[in-house]
C-alpha positions as MATLAB code, in Angstrom:
seq = 'MLQADPIVHDYRDAKFPDRYRGVPYISGAECSHNCVLCADICPAGAVTKKPFSIDIGKCVFCGLCAQVCPENKITFTGNYHLASDKKENLIINEEAKSVNMQMASEKIRKYFGKSLKLRQVSAGGCNGCELELNALNNVNFDMGRFGVEFTASPRHADGIVITGPVTKNMAEPLEICYEALPHPKIVILCGSCAISGGIFQGSPEINRGFLEKNKIDLYIPGCPPHPLTFINGILRYIGR';
ca = [
     -31.825    1.604   -5.888;
     -29.747   -1.206   -7.360;
     -26.079   -0.519   -8.028;
     -23.348   -2.450   -9.855;
     -21.137   -4.737   -7.765;
     -18.031   -2.593   -7.073;
     -15.869   -5.251   -5.384;
     -12.875   -6.742   -7.220;
     -13.659  -10.426   -6.656;
     -10.981  -11.965   -8.869;
      -8.061  -10.339   -7.106;
      -5.539  -12.944   -8.300;
      -6.226  -12.654  -12.027;
      -7.717   -9.209  -12.576;
      -7.526   -7.572  -15.996;
      -5.826   -4.201  -16.155;
      -6.079   -1.443  -18.803;
      -3.393   -1.514  -21.494;
      -1.767    1.575  -20.009;
      -0.871   -0.314  -16.813;
       2.816   -1.244  -16.501;
       3.542   -4.429  -14.588;
       6.406   -6.924  -14.756;
       8.642   -5.914  -17.700;
       9.278   -8.436  -20.458;
      12.774   -8.460  -21.940;
      13.025  -10.100  -25.333;
      16.080  -11.757  -26.835;
      16.444   -9.033  -29.455;
      20.017   -7.862  -29.922;
      20.744   -4.279  -28.914;
      22.242   -1.943  -31.488;
      26.003   -1.561  -31.190;
      26.883    0.326  -28.000;
      23.264    1.484  -27.577;
      22.639    2.655  -24.017;
      19.509    4.737  -24.561;
      17.383    2.760  -22.081;
      20.002    2.870  -19.336;
      20.718    6.557  -19.895;
      17.098    7.661  -19.778;
      16.104    5.615  -16.706;
      15.638    8.125  -13.843;
      16.175    5.445  -11.184;
      19.167    3.565  -12.582;
      17.107    0.380  -12.851;
      18.449   -0.770  -16.231;
      21.718   -2.692  -16.432;
      23.178   -3.446  -19.848;
      25.726   -6.219  -19.245;
      23.999   -8.543  -18.588;
      20.747   -6.870  -19.579;
      18.297   -6.628  -16.702;
      15.771   -4.349  -15.028;
      15.655   -4.074  -11.248;
      11.962   -3.584  -10.427;
      12.993   -2.696   -6.890;
      14.424    0.494   -8.408;
      12.089    0.881  -11.401;
       9.522    3.679  -11.231;
       7.565    2.125  -14.133;
       7.668    5.320  -16.194;
       8.075    3.287  -19.381;
      10.748    5.580  -20.858;
      13.160    2.673  -21.427;
      10.606    0.913  -23.617;
       9.798    4.111  -25.507;
      13.375    4.866  -26.519;
      14.458    1.306  -27.374;
      14.844    1.054  -31.181;
      14.758   -2.761  -30.999;
      11.588   -3.029  -28.878;
      13.545   -5.155  -26.439;
      11.484   -3.991  -23.452;
       7.715   -4.138  -23.026;
       5.693   -3.844  -19.858;
       3.123   -6.580  -19.254;
      -0.101   -6.482  -17.268;
       1.322   -8.869  -14.660;
       0.825   -7.114  -11.332;
       2.307   -9.882   -9.179;
       5.485   -7.970   -8.337;
       6.089   -8.799   -4.677;
       8.846  -11.035   -3.374;
      10.421  -12.053   -0.104;
      13.925  -11.604   -1.552;
      15.389   -8.488   -3.106;
      17.423  -10.465   -5.642;
      14.190  -11.877   -7.080;
      13.298   -8.382   -8.262;
      15.887   -8.551  -11.056;
      14.119   -9.225  -14.366;
      16.127  -10.418  -17.377;
      15.645  -12.530  -20.494;
      15.332  -15.691  -18.415;
      13.287  -14.335  -15.484;
       9.810  -13.610  -16.842;
       8.050  -13.351  -13.488;
       8.844  -12.659   -9.840;
       9.543  -15.626   -7.581;
       8.395  -15.629   -4.027;
       8.500  -17.988   -1.047;
       5.916  -18.097    1.703;
       6.740  -16.975    5.213;
       7.990  -19.423    7.821;
       5.520  -21.796    9.416;
       5.688  -19.754   12.612;
       4.722  -16.524   10.839;
       1.945  -18.232    8.894;
       0.607  -19.775   12.096;
       0.615  -16.426   13.896;
      -0.612  -14.157   11.094;
      -2.170  -16.449    8.468;
      -5.748  -15.553    9.379;
      -5.332  -12.122   10.945;
      -2.603   -9.599   10.198;
      -2.530   -6.065   11.580;
      -0.154   -3.548   10.049;
       1.164   -0.129   11.008;
       2.202    2.119    8.125;
       5.039    4.638    8.346;
       5.451    7.308    5.692;
       9.204    7.798    5.770;
       9.510   10.776    3.485;
       7.689    9.742    0.333;
       5.500   11.718   -2.047;
       2.286   10.183   -0.625;
       1.629    8.285   -3.851;
       2.048    4.981   -2.004;
      -0.154    6.241    0.814;
      -2.955    7.013   -1.644;
      -2.895    3.431   -2.899;
      -2.663    2.014    0.630;
      -5.730    4.046    1.572;
      -7.526    2.516   -1.402;
      -7.003   -0.922    0.126;
      -9.766   -0.114    2.586;
     -12.298    1.160    0.075;
     -15.248   -0.829   -1.221;
     -13.400   -1.878   -4.401;
     -10.484   -3.696   -2.822;
     -11.753   -4.233    0.753;
      -8.557   -5.779    2.145;
     -10.279   -6.282    5.473;
     -12.227   -9.234    4.002;
      -8.924  -11.177    4.124;
      -8.267  -10.340    7.756;
      -5.520   -7.832    6.870;
      -5.968   -4.330    8.278;
      -4.053   -1.219    9.261;
      -3.939   -0.098   12.894;
      -3.473    3.331   14.441;
      -0.877    2.169   16.957;
       2.254    0.066   16.428;
       1.528   -1.636   19.766;
      -1.512   -3.261   18.168;
       0.315   -4.262   14.986;
       2.032   -7.435   13.781;
       4.085   -5.719   11.148;
       5.248   -2.401    9.771;
       4.735   -1.119    6.208;
       7.353    1.444    5.193;
       6.910    3.866    2.311;
       9.326    6.537    1.147;
      13.135    6.545    0.951;
      13.548    7.127    4.753;
      14.643   10.696    5.201;
      16.969   11.807    7.968;
      14.022   13.319    9.830;
      12.068   10.048    9.701;
      14.921    7.705   10.656;
      14.386    8.001   14.424;
      10.542    7.908   14.342;
      10.814    4.774   12.214;
      13.079    3.146   14.801;
      10.703    4.105   17.623;
       7.717    2.703   15.753;
       9.519   -0.565   15.018;
      10.589   -1.008   18.640;
       6.980   -0.510   19.771;
       5.784   -3.527   17.777;
       5.469   -6.742   19.802;
       7.340   -9.883   18.701;
       7.157  -11.595   16.299;
       6.922   -8.799   13.752;
       7.423   -8.412   10.049;
       8.813   -5.561    7.930;
       7.327   -4.744    4.541;
       8.834   -2.262    2.083;
       6.190   -0.733   -0.161;
       7.230    1.114   -3.310;
      10.455    1.780   -5.162;
      11.545    4.545   -2.784;
      11.345    2.261    0.253;
      13.045   -0.668   -1.503;
      15.934    1.141   -3.144;
      15.593    4.866   -2.542;
      13.972    5.242   -5.977;
      14.829    8.537   -7.614;
      16.292    9.683   -4.279;
      19.139    7.144   -4.305;
      22.353    8.722   -3.142;
      20.700   11.798   -1.688;
      22.487   13.168    1.394;
      19.072   13.785    2.952;
      18.151   10.122    3.383;
      19.238    7.731    6.127;
      18.621    4.058    5.330;
      20.456    2.618    8.294;
      17.289    1.006    9.657;
      16.845   -1.027    6.476;
      20.443   -2.204    6.537;
      20.353   -3.594   10.078;
      16.859   -5.135   10.167;
      15.496   -8.136    8.288;
      13.103   -7.229    5.498;
      10.353   -9.803    5.061;
       8.537   -8.589    1.978;
       9.305   -6.267   -0.939;
       6.359   -4.791   -2.864;
       7.651   -2.849   -5.918;
       5.807   -0.121   -7.776;
       5.645    3.639   -8.047;
       3.236    3.375   -6.399;
       2.250   -0.303   -6.093;
      -1.282   -1.074   -7.241;
      -3.634   -2.139   -4.393;
      -3.939   -5.605   -5.950;
      -0.147   -5.908   -6.031;
      -0.131   -5.234   -2.292;
      -3.015   -7.610   -1.511;
      -1.571  -10.475   -3.536;
       1.896   -9.966   -2.091;
       0.622  -10.106    1.473;
      -1.661  -13.094    0.897;
       1.015  -15.105   -0.888;
       3.475  -14.349    1.897;
       1.160  -15.599    4.651;
       0.155  -18.650    2.636;
      -3.344  -17.631    1.571;
];
């Protein structure tokens, strides 16, 4: 019995439904006098008014800021290329319309450019990111066709993918997992909670010490990130 081709072939320029929220676009429209509706309603503190910007490392892409803005200053585009190697590149303003990203060093690209094995650690998240990471292995996205796969053991991995804000209970297991990875190794933060703490910022129940003392190689924003956001971020980082 013949079936339709389920694989997403054009993973770099896929078309998303209108309801998808990708890189926000900030127009040059002037805000009403002393209007702070967007900043006040943001549950993650991602909107800054002076100068106006949205930190997509904090943003949970709920769209409330765009809904309440009387000047239609904020709209969310279908651009799902959100990943970057630098946290400061995740700040979107009137000038920054997309997310810049540099490839990994020549050494990393030489080691992992054709085969990259990753170990994922759920460090206290809601499992939304894990659902999308699981989808990477299904027939639609089939990340394995690019030589990028998840492993069951950190000893067989080249990098670690962290989701969740890193709770106190997960701080030590995360350290143990990281130490078990052979060198060289990369660290990837997946989702707003991992990058900034998300809606859990400032909670006394999180411990982000690991993220402060170790180099982060790749930031993949989203709440949760779409599988194609993850695939494109990884491939761009390793020069594919």
